[in-house]
Amino acid sequence: MNTKLHAVADANGRPLSFFMTAGQVSDYTGAAALLDDMPKAQWLLGDRGYDADWFRDALQAKGIQPCIPGRRSRNEPVRYDKRRYRRRSRIEIMFGRLKDWRRVATRYDRCPTAFFSAVTLAATVIFWL
């Protein structure tokens, strides 16, 4: 079973909310689902999968400056702060720490609900306790 885990994290790399989609679903679905859960922030760091004009406009309407590199297929390039984008490694480290839990890394659970609960349990123990 293939799934994607979308997350909103704070500046320290601690997860605030998760959303899980099927593996073949576009990242735009996860972006739209997590848009309402966005806390007040100055910047949002995201990878190329979240590059969409509607998502950038929605973030700016909430007062959040997007730091997302443009897709390679984009006709006109998008400007973003490359120095700030390097801080996205904190988010990658967060996902790596979640995968330290064997149950999350190997995805033993067939049921998506059970897997999602394992991820949230791991995040709570690792980052918030």
mmCIF file with all atom_site columns, N, CA, C and O in Angstrom, residues 32-66:
data_model
loop_
_atom_site.group_PDB
_atom_site.id
_atom_site.type_symbol
_atom_site.label_atom_id
_atom_site.label_alt_id
_atom_site.label_comp_id
_atom_site.label_asym_id
_atom_site.label_entity_id
_atom_site.label_seq_id
_atom_site.pdbx_PDB_ins_code
_atom_site.Cartn_x
_atom_site.Cartn_y
_atom_site.Cartn_z
_atom_site.occupancy
_atom_site.B_iso_or_equiv
_atom_site.pdbx_formal_charge
_atom_site.auth_seq_id
_atom_site.auth_comp_id
_atom_site.auth_asym_id
_atom_site.auth_atom_id
_atom_site.pdbx_PDB_model_num
ATOM 1   N N  . ALA A 1 32 ? -4.433 21.565 -0.199 1.00 0.00 ? 32 ALA A N  1
ATOM 2   C CA . ALA A 1 32 ? -5.765 22.131 0.000  1.00 0.00 ? 32 ALA A CA 1
ATOM 3   C C  . ALA A 1 32 ? -6.347 21.700 1.345  1.00 0.00 ? 32 ALA A C  1
ATOM 4   O O  . ALA A 1 32 ? -7.018 22.487 2.018  1.00 0.00 ? 32 ALA A O  1
ATOM 5   N N  . ALA A 1 33 ? -6.085 20.461 1.757  1.00 0.00 ? 33 ALA A N  1
ATOM 6   C CA . ALA A 1 33 ? -6.624 19.965 3.020  1.00 0.00 ? 33 ALA A CA 1
ATOM 7   C C  . ALA A 1 33 ? -5.960 20.626 4.222  1.00 0.00 ? 33 ALA A C  1
ATOM 8   O O  . ALA A 1 33 ? -6.607 20.880 5.235  1.00 0.00 ? 33 ALA A O  1
ATOM 9   N N  . LEU A 1 34 ? -4.671 20.905 4.125  1.00 0.00 ? 34 LEU A N  1
ATOM 10  C CA . LEU A 1 34 ? -3.947 21.487 5.251  1.00 0.00 ? 34 LEU A CA 1
ATOM 11  C C  . LEU A 1 34 ? -4.000 23.010 5.286  1.00 0.00 ? 34 LEU A C  1
ATOM 12  O O  . LEU A 1 34 ? -3.524 23.616 6.244  1.00 0.00 ? 34 LEU A O  1
ATOM 13  N N  . LEU A 1 35 ? -4.566 23.616 4.269  1.00 0.00 ? 35 LEU A N  1
ATOM 14  C CA . LEU A 1 35 ? -4.589 25.078 4.193  1.00 0.00 ? 35 LEU A CA 1
ATOM 15  C C  . LEU A 1 35 ? -5.366 25.699 5.351  1.00 0.00 ? 35 LEU A C  1
ATOM 16  O O  . LEU A 1 35 ? -4.961 26.725 5.899  1.00 0.00 ? 35 LEU A O  1
ATOM 17  N N  . ASP A 1 36 ? -6.445 25.066 5.764  1.00 0.00 ? 36 ASP A N  1
ATOM 18  C CA . ASP A 1 36 ? -7.238 25.605 6.865  1.00 0.00 ? 36 ASP A CA 1
ATOM 19  C C  . ASP A 1 36 ? -6.552 25.431 8.212  1.00 0.00 ? 36 ASP A C  1
ATOM 20  O O  . ASP A 1 36 ? -6.834 26.175 9.151  1.00 0.00 ? 36 ASP A O  1
ATOM 21  N N  . ASP A 1 37 ? -5.652 24.447 8.323  1.00 0.00 ? 37 ASP A N  1
ATOM 22  C CA . ASP A 1 37 ? -4.955 24.185 9.580  1.00 0.00 ? 37 ASP A CA 1
ATOM 23  C C  . ASP A 1 37 ? -3.672 24.996 9.735  1.00 0.00 ? 37 ASP A C  1
ATOM 24  O O  . ASP A 1 37 ? -2.964 24.810 10.724 1.00 0.00 ? 37 ASP A O  1
ATOM 25  N N  . MET A 1 38 ? -3.381 25.860 8.787  1.00 0.00 ? 38 MET A N  1
ATOM 26  C CA . MET A 1 38 ? -2.148 26.638 8.858  1.00 0.00 ? 38 MET A CA 1
ATOM 27  C C  . MET A 1 38 ? -2.205 27.619 10.023 1.00 0.00 ? 38 MET A C  1
ATOM 28  O O  . MET A 1 38 ? -3.145 28.391 10.143 1.00 0.00 ? 38 MET A O  1
ATOM 29  N N  . PRO A 1 39 ? -1.199 27.585 10.885 1.00 0.00 ? 39 PRO A N  1
ATOM 30  C CA . PRO A 1 39 ? -1.152 28.584 11.959 1.00 0.00 ? 39 PRO A CA 1
ATOM 31  C C  . PRO A 1 39 ? -0.645 29.917 11.413 1.00 0.00 ? 39 PRO A C  1
ATOM 32  O O  . PRO A 1 39 ? -0.209 30.004 10.263 1.00 0.00 ? 39 PRO A O  1
ATOM 33  N N  . LYS A 1 40 ? -0.697 30.930 12.241 1.00 0.00 ? 40 LYS A N  1
ATOM 34  C CA . LYS A 1 40 ? -0.145 32.219 11.824 1.00 0.00 ? 40 LYS A CA 1
ATOM 35  C C  . LYS A 1 40 ? 1.362  32.061 11.666 1.00 0.00 ? 40 LYS A C  1
ATOM 36  O O  . LYS A 1 40 ? 2.039  31.589 12.573 1.00 0.00 ? 40 LYS A O  1
ATOM 37  N N  . ALA A 1 41 ? 1.847  32.431 10.517 1.00 0.00 ? 41 ALA A N  1
ATOM 38  C CA . ALA A 1 41 ? 3.277  32.304 10.233 1.00 0.00 ? 41 ALA A CA 1
ATOM 39  C C  . ALA A 1 41 ? 3.672  33.373 9.221  1.00 0.00 ? 41 ALA A C  1
ATOM 40  O O  . ALA A 1 41 ? 2.829  33.925 8.519  1.00 0.00 ? 41 ALA A O  1
ATOM 41  N N  . GLN A 1 42 ? 4.957  33.639 9.154  1.00 0.00 ? 42 GLN A N  1
ATOM 42  C CA . GLN A 1 42 ? 5.451  34.582 8.157  1.00 0.00 ? 42 GLN A CA 1
ATOM 43  C C  . GLN A 1 42 ? 5.771  33.876 6.853  1.00 0.00 ? 42 GLN A C  1
ATOM 44  O O  . GLN A 1 42 ? 5.553  34.427 5.784  1.00 0.00 ? 42 GLN A O  1
ATOM 45  N N  . TRP A 1 43 ? 6.327  32.666 6.942  1.00 0.00 ? 43 TRP A N  1
ATOM 46  C CA . TRP A 1 43 ? 6.788  31.942 5.763  1.00 0.00 ? 43 TRP A CA 1
ATOM 47  C C  . TRP A 1 43 ? 6.253  30.518 5.763  1.00 0.00 ? 43 TRP A C  1
ATOM 48  O O  . TRP A 1 43 ? 6.061  29.922 6.812  1.00 0.00 ? 43 TRP A O  1
ATOM 49  N N  . LEU A 1 44 ? 6.073  29.973 4.572  1.00 0.00 ? 44 LEU A N  1
ATOM 50  C CA . LEU A 1 44 ? 5.783  28.557 4.403  1.00 0.00 ? 44 LEU A CA 1
ATOM 51  C C  . LEU A 1 44 ? 6.844  27.987 3.481  1.00 0.00 ? 44 LEU A C  1
ATOM 52  O O  . LEU A 1 44 ? 7.035  28.474 2.369  1.00 0.00 ? 44 LEU A O  1
ATOM 53  N N  . LEU A 1 45 ? 7.543  26.974 3.954  1.00 0.00 ? 45 LEU A N  1
ATOM 54  C CA . LEU A 1 45 ? 8.555  26.296 3.148  1.00 0.00 ? 45 LEU A CA 1
ATOM 55  C C  . LEU A 1 45 ? 7.944  25.016 2.607  1.00 0.00 ? 45 LEU A C  1
ATOM 56  O O  . LEU A 1 45 ? 7.420  24.206 3.361  1.00 0.00 ? 45 LEU A O  1
ATOM 57  N N  . GLY A 1 46 ? 7.998  24.843 1.311  1.00 0.00 ? 46 GLY A N  1
ATOM 58  C CA . GLY A 1 46 ? 7.444  23.646 0.690  1.00 0.00 ? 46 GLY A CA 1
ATOM 59  C C  . GLY A 1 46 ? 8.275  23.237 -0.507 1.00 0.00 ? 46 GLY A C  1
ATOM 60  O O  . GLY A 1 46 ? 9.043  24.026 -1.050 1.00 0.00 ? 46 GLY A O  1
ATOM 61  N N  . ASP A 1 47 ? 8.130  21.992 -0.927 1.00 0.00 ? 47 ASP A N  1
ATOM 62  C CA . ASP A 1 47 ? 8.896  21.539 -2.085 1.00 0.00 ? 47 ASP A CA 1
ATOM 63  C C  . ASP A 1 47 ? 8.128  21.809 -3.378 1.00 0.00 ? 47 ASP A C  1
ATOM 64  O O  . ASP A 1 47 ? 7.037  22.361 -3.367 1.00 0.00 ? 47 ASP A O  1
ATOM 65  N N  . ARG A 1 48 ? 8.700  21.412 -4.476 1.00 0.00 ? 48 ARG A N  1
ATOM 66  C CA . ARG A 1 48 ? 8.136  21.718 -5.799 1.00 0.00 ? 48 ARG A CA 1
ATOM 67  C C  . ARG A 1 48 ? 6.739  21.156 -6.017 1.00 0.00 ? 48 ARG A C  1
ATOM 68  O O  . ARG A 1 48 ? 5.995  21.667 -6.822 1.00 0.00 ? 48 ARG A O  1
ATOM 69  N N  . GLY A 1 49 ? 6.394  20.102 -5.315 1.00 0.00 ? 49 GLY A N  1
ATOM 70  C CA . GLY A 1 49 ? 5.084  19.489 -5.478 1.00 0.00 ? 49 GLY A CA 1
ATOM 71  C C  . GLY A 1 49 ? 3.945  20.402 -5.074 1.00 0.00 ? 49 GLY A C  1
ATOM 72  O O  . GLY A 1 49 ? 2.814  20.230 -5.511 1.00 0.00 ? 49 GLY A O  1
ATOM 73  N N  . TYR A 1 50 ? 4.226  21.402 -4.248 1.00 0.00 ? 50 TYR A N  1
ATOM 74  C CA . TYR A 1 50 ? 3.201  22.328 -3.782 1.00 0.00 ? 50 TYR A CA 1
ATOM 75  C C  . TYR A 1 50 ? 3.178  23.628 -4.580 1.00 0.00 ? 50 TYR A C  1
ATOM 76  O O  . TYR A 1 50 ? 2.532  24.582 -4.173 1.00 0.00 ? 50 TYR A O  1
ATOM 77  N N  . ASP A 1 51 ? 3.871  23.666 -5.694 1.00 0.00 ? 51 ASP A N  1
ATOM 78  C CA . ASP A 1 51 ? 3.926  24.877 -6.513 1.00 0.00 ? 51 ASP A CA 1
ATOM 79  C C  . ASP A 1 51 ? 2.680  24.981 -7.386 1.00 0.00 ? 51 ASP A C  1
ATOM 80  O O  . ASP A 1 51 ? 2.531  24.267 -8.368 1.00 0.00 ? 51 ASP A O  1
ATOM 81  N N  . ALA A 1 52 ? 1.785  25.863 -6.987 1.00 0.00 ? 52 ALA A N  1
ATOM 82  C CA . ALA A 1 52 ? 0.583  26.151 -7.774 1.00 0.00 ? 52 ALA A CA 1
ATOM 83  C C  . ALA A 1 52 ? 0.206  27.604 -7.500 1.00 0.00 ? 52 ALA A C  1
ATOM 84  O O  . ALA A 1 52 ? 0.357  28.097 -6.373 1.00 0.00 ? 52 ALA A O  1
ATOM 85  N N  . ASP A 1 53 ? -0.272 28.272 -8.517 1.00 0.00 ? 53 ASP A N  1
ATOM 86  C CA . ASP A 1 53 ? -0.636 29.681 -8.361 1.00 0.00 ? 53 ASP A CA 1
ATOM 87  C C  . ASP A 1 53 ? -1.767 29.851 -7.353 1.00 0.00 ? 53 ASP A C  1
ATOM 88  O O  . ASP A 1 53 ? -1.756 30.792 -6.553 1.00 0.00 ? 53 ASP A O  1
ATOM 89  N N  . TRP A 1 54 ? -2.765 28.959 -7.373 1.00 0.00 ? 54 TRP A N  1
ATOM 90  C CA . TRP A 1 54 ? -3.873 29.089 -6.430 1.00 0.00 ? 54 TRP A CA 1
ATOM 91  C C  . TRP A 1 54 ? -3.406 28.903 -4.997 1.00 0.00 ? 54 TRP A C  1
ATOM 92  O O  . TRP A 1 54 ? -3.904 29.551 -4.080 1.00 0.00 ? 54 TRP A O  1
ATOM 93  N N  . PHE A 1 55 ? -2.422 28.026 -4.777 1.00 0.00 ? 55 PHE A N  1
ATOM 94  C CA . PHE A 1 55 ? -1.906 27.803 -3.430 1.00 0.00 ? 55 PHE A CA 1
ATOM 95  C C  . PHE A 1 55 ? -1.110 29.008 -2.956 1.00 0.00 ? 55 PHE A C  1
ATOM 96  O O  . PHE A 1 55 ? -1.239 29.436 -1.808 1.00 0.00 ? 55 PHE A O  1
ATOM 97  N N  . ARG A 1 56 ? -0.311 29.582 -3.842 1.00 0.00 ? 56 ARG A N  1
ATOM 98  C CA . ARG A 1 56 ? 0.440  30.790 -3.497 1.00 0.00 ? 56 ARG A CA 1
ATOM 99  C C  . ARG A 1 56 ? -0.505 31.944 -3.161 1.00 0.00 ? 56 ARG A C  1
ATOM 100 O O  . ARG A 1 56 ? -0.281 32.679 -2.203 1.00 0.00 ? 56 ARG A O  1
ATOM 101 N N  . ASP A 1 57 ? -1.563 32.094 -3.953 1.00 0.00 ? 57 ASP A N  1
ATOM 102 C CA . ASP A 1 57 ? -2.534 33.163 -3.695 1.00 0.00 ? 57 ASP A CA 1
ATOM 103 C C  . ASP A 1 57 ? -3.260 32.945 -2.372 1.00 0.00 ? 57 ASP A C  1
ATOM 104 O O  . ASP A 1 57 ? -3.506 33.897 -1.620 1.00 0.00 ? 57 ASP A O  1
ATOM 105 N N  . ALA A 1 58 ? -3.615 31.693 -2.071 1.00 0.00 ? 58 ALA A N  1
ATOM 106 C CA . ALA A 1 58 ? -4.309 31.392 -0.813 1.00 0.00 ? 58 ALA A CA 1
ATOM 107 C C  . ALA A 1 58 ? -3.402 31.664 0.389  1.00 0.00 ? 58 ALA A C  1
ATOM 108 O O  . ALA A 1 58 ? -3.876 32.163 1.420  1.00 0.00 ? 58 ALA A O  1
ATOM 109 N N  . LEU A 1 59 ? -2.117 31.351 0.257  1.00 0.00 ? 59 LEU A N  1
ATOM 110 C CA . LEU A 1 59 ? -1.184 31.640 1.346  1.00 0.00 ? 59 LEU A CA 1
ATOM 111 C C  . LEU A 1 59 ? -1.034 33.138 1.558  1.00 0.00 ? 59 LEU A C  1
ATOM 112 O O  . LEU A 1 59 ? -1.033 33.619 2.694  1.00 0.00 ? 59 LEU A O  1
ATOM 113 N N  . GLN A 1 60 ? -0.896 33.875 0.475  1.00 0.00 ? 60 GLN A N  1
ATOM 114 C CA . GLN A 1 60 ? -0.744 35.316 0.600  1.00 0.00 ? 60 GLN A CA 1
ATOM 115 C C  . GLN A 1 60 ? -2.006 35.966 1.145  1.00 0.00 ? 60 GLN A C  1
ATOM 116 O O  . GLN A 1 60 ? -1.940 36.974 1.844  1.00 0.00 ? 60 GLN A O  1
ATOM 117 N N  . ALA A 1 61 ? -3.174 35.399 0.858  1.00 0.00 ? 61 ALA A N  1
ATOM 118 C CA . ALA A 1 61 ? -4.419 35.913 1.426  1.00 0.00 ? 61 ALA A CA 1
ATOM 119 C C  . ALA A 1 61 ? -4.448 35.711 2.943  1.00 0.00 ? 61 ALA A C  1
ATOM 120 O O  . ALA A 1 61 ? -5.080 36.490 3.659  1.00 0.00 ? 61 ALA A O  1
ATOM 121 N N  . LYS A 1 62 ? -3.774 34.673 3.429  1.00 0.00 ? 62 LYS A N  1
ATOM 122 C CA . LYS A 1 62 ? -3.686 34.432 4.869  1.00 0.00 ? 62 LYS A CA 1
ATOM 123 C C  . LYS A 1 62 ? -2.529 35.197 5.506  1.00 0.00 ? 62 LYS A C  1
ATOM 124 O O  . LYS A 1 62 ? -2.315 35.090 6.710  1.00 0.00 ? 62 LYS A O  1
ATOM 125 N N  . GLY A 1 63 ? -1.764 35.929 4.709  1.00 0.00 ? 63 GLY A N  1
ATOM 126 C CA . GLY A 1 63 ? -0.632 36.690 5.233  1.00 0.00 ? 63 GLY A CA 1
ATOM 127 C C  . GLY A 1 63 ? 0.642  35.879 5.366  1.00 0.00 ? 63 GLY A C  1
ATOM 128 O O  . GLY A 1 63 ? 1.539  36.243 6.108  1.00 0.00 ? 63 GLY A O  1
ATOM 129 N N  . ILE A 1 64 ? 0.747  34.774 4.641  1.00 0.00 ? 64 ILE A N  1
ATOM 130 C CA . ILE A 1 64 ? 1.916  33.894 4.684  1.00 0.00 ? 64 ILE A CA 1
ATOM 131 C C  . ILE A 1 64 ? 2.675  34.027 3.371  1.00 0.00 ? 64 ILE A C  1
ATOM 132 O O  . ILE A 1 64 ? 2.095  33.925 2.291  1.00 0.00 ? 64 ILE A O  1
ATOM 133 N N  . GLN A 1 65 ? 3.968  34.259 3.472  1.00 0.00 ? 65 GLN A N  1
ATOM 134 C CA . GLN A 1 65 ? 4.813  34.384 2.291  1.00 0.00 ? 65 GLN A CA 1
ATOM 135 C C  . GLN A 1 65 ? 5.293  32.999 1.868  1.00 0.00 ? 65 GLN A C  1
ATOM 136 O O  . GLN A 1 65 ? 5.946  32.311 2.642  1.00 0.00 ? 65 GLN A O  1
ATOM 137 N N  . PRO A 1 66 ? 4.993  32.532 0.648  1.00 0.00 ? 66 PRO A N  1
ATOM 138 C CA . PRO A 1 66 ? 5.451  31.201 0.236  1.00 0.00 ? 66 PRO A CA 1
ATOM 139 C C  . PRO A 1 66 ? 6.926  31.206 -0.173 1.00 0.00 ? 66 PRO A C  1
ATOM 140 O O  . PRO A 1 66 ? 7.402  32.129 -0.822 1.00 0.00 ? 66 PRO A O  1
#
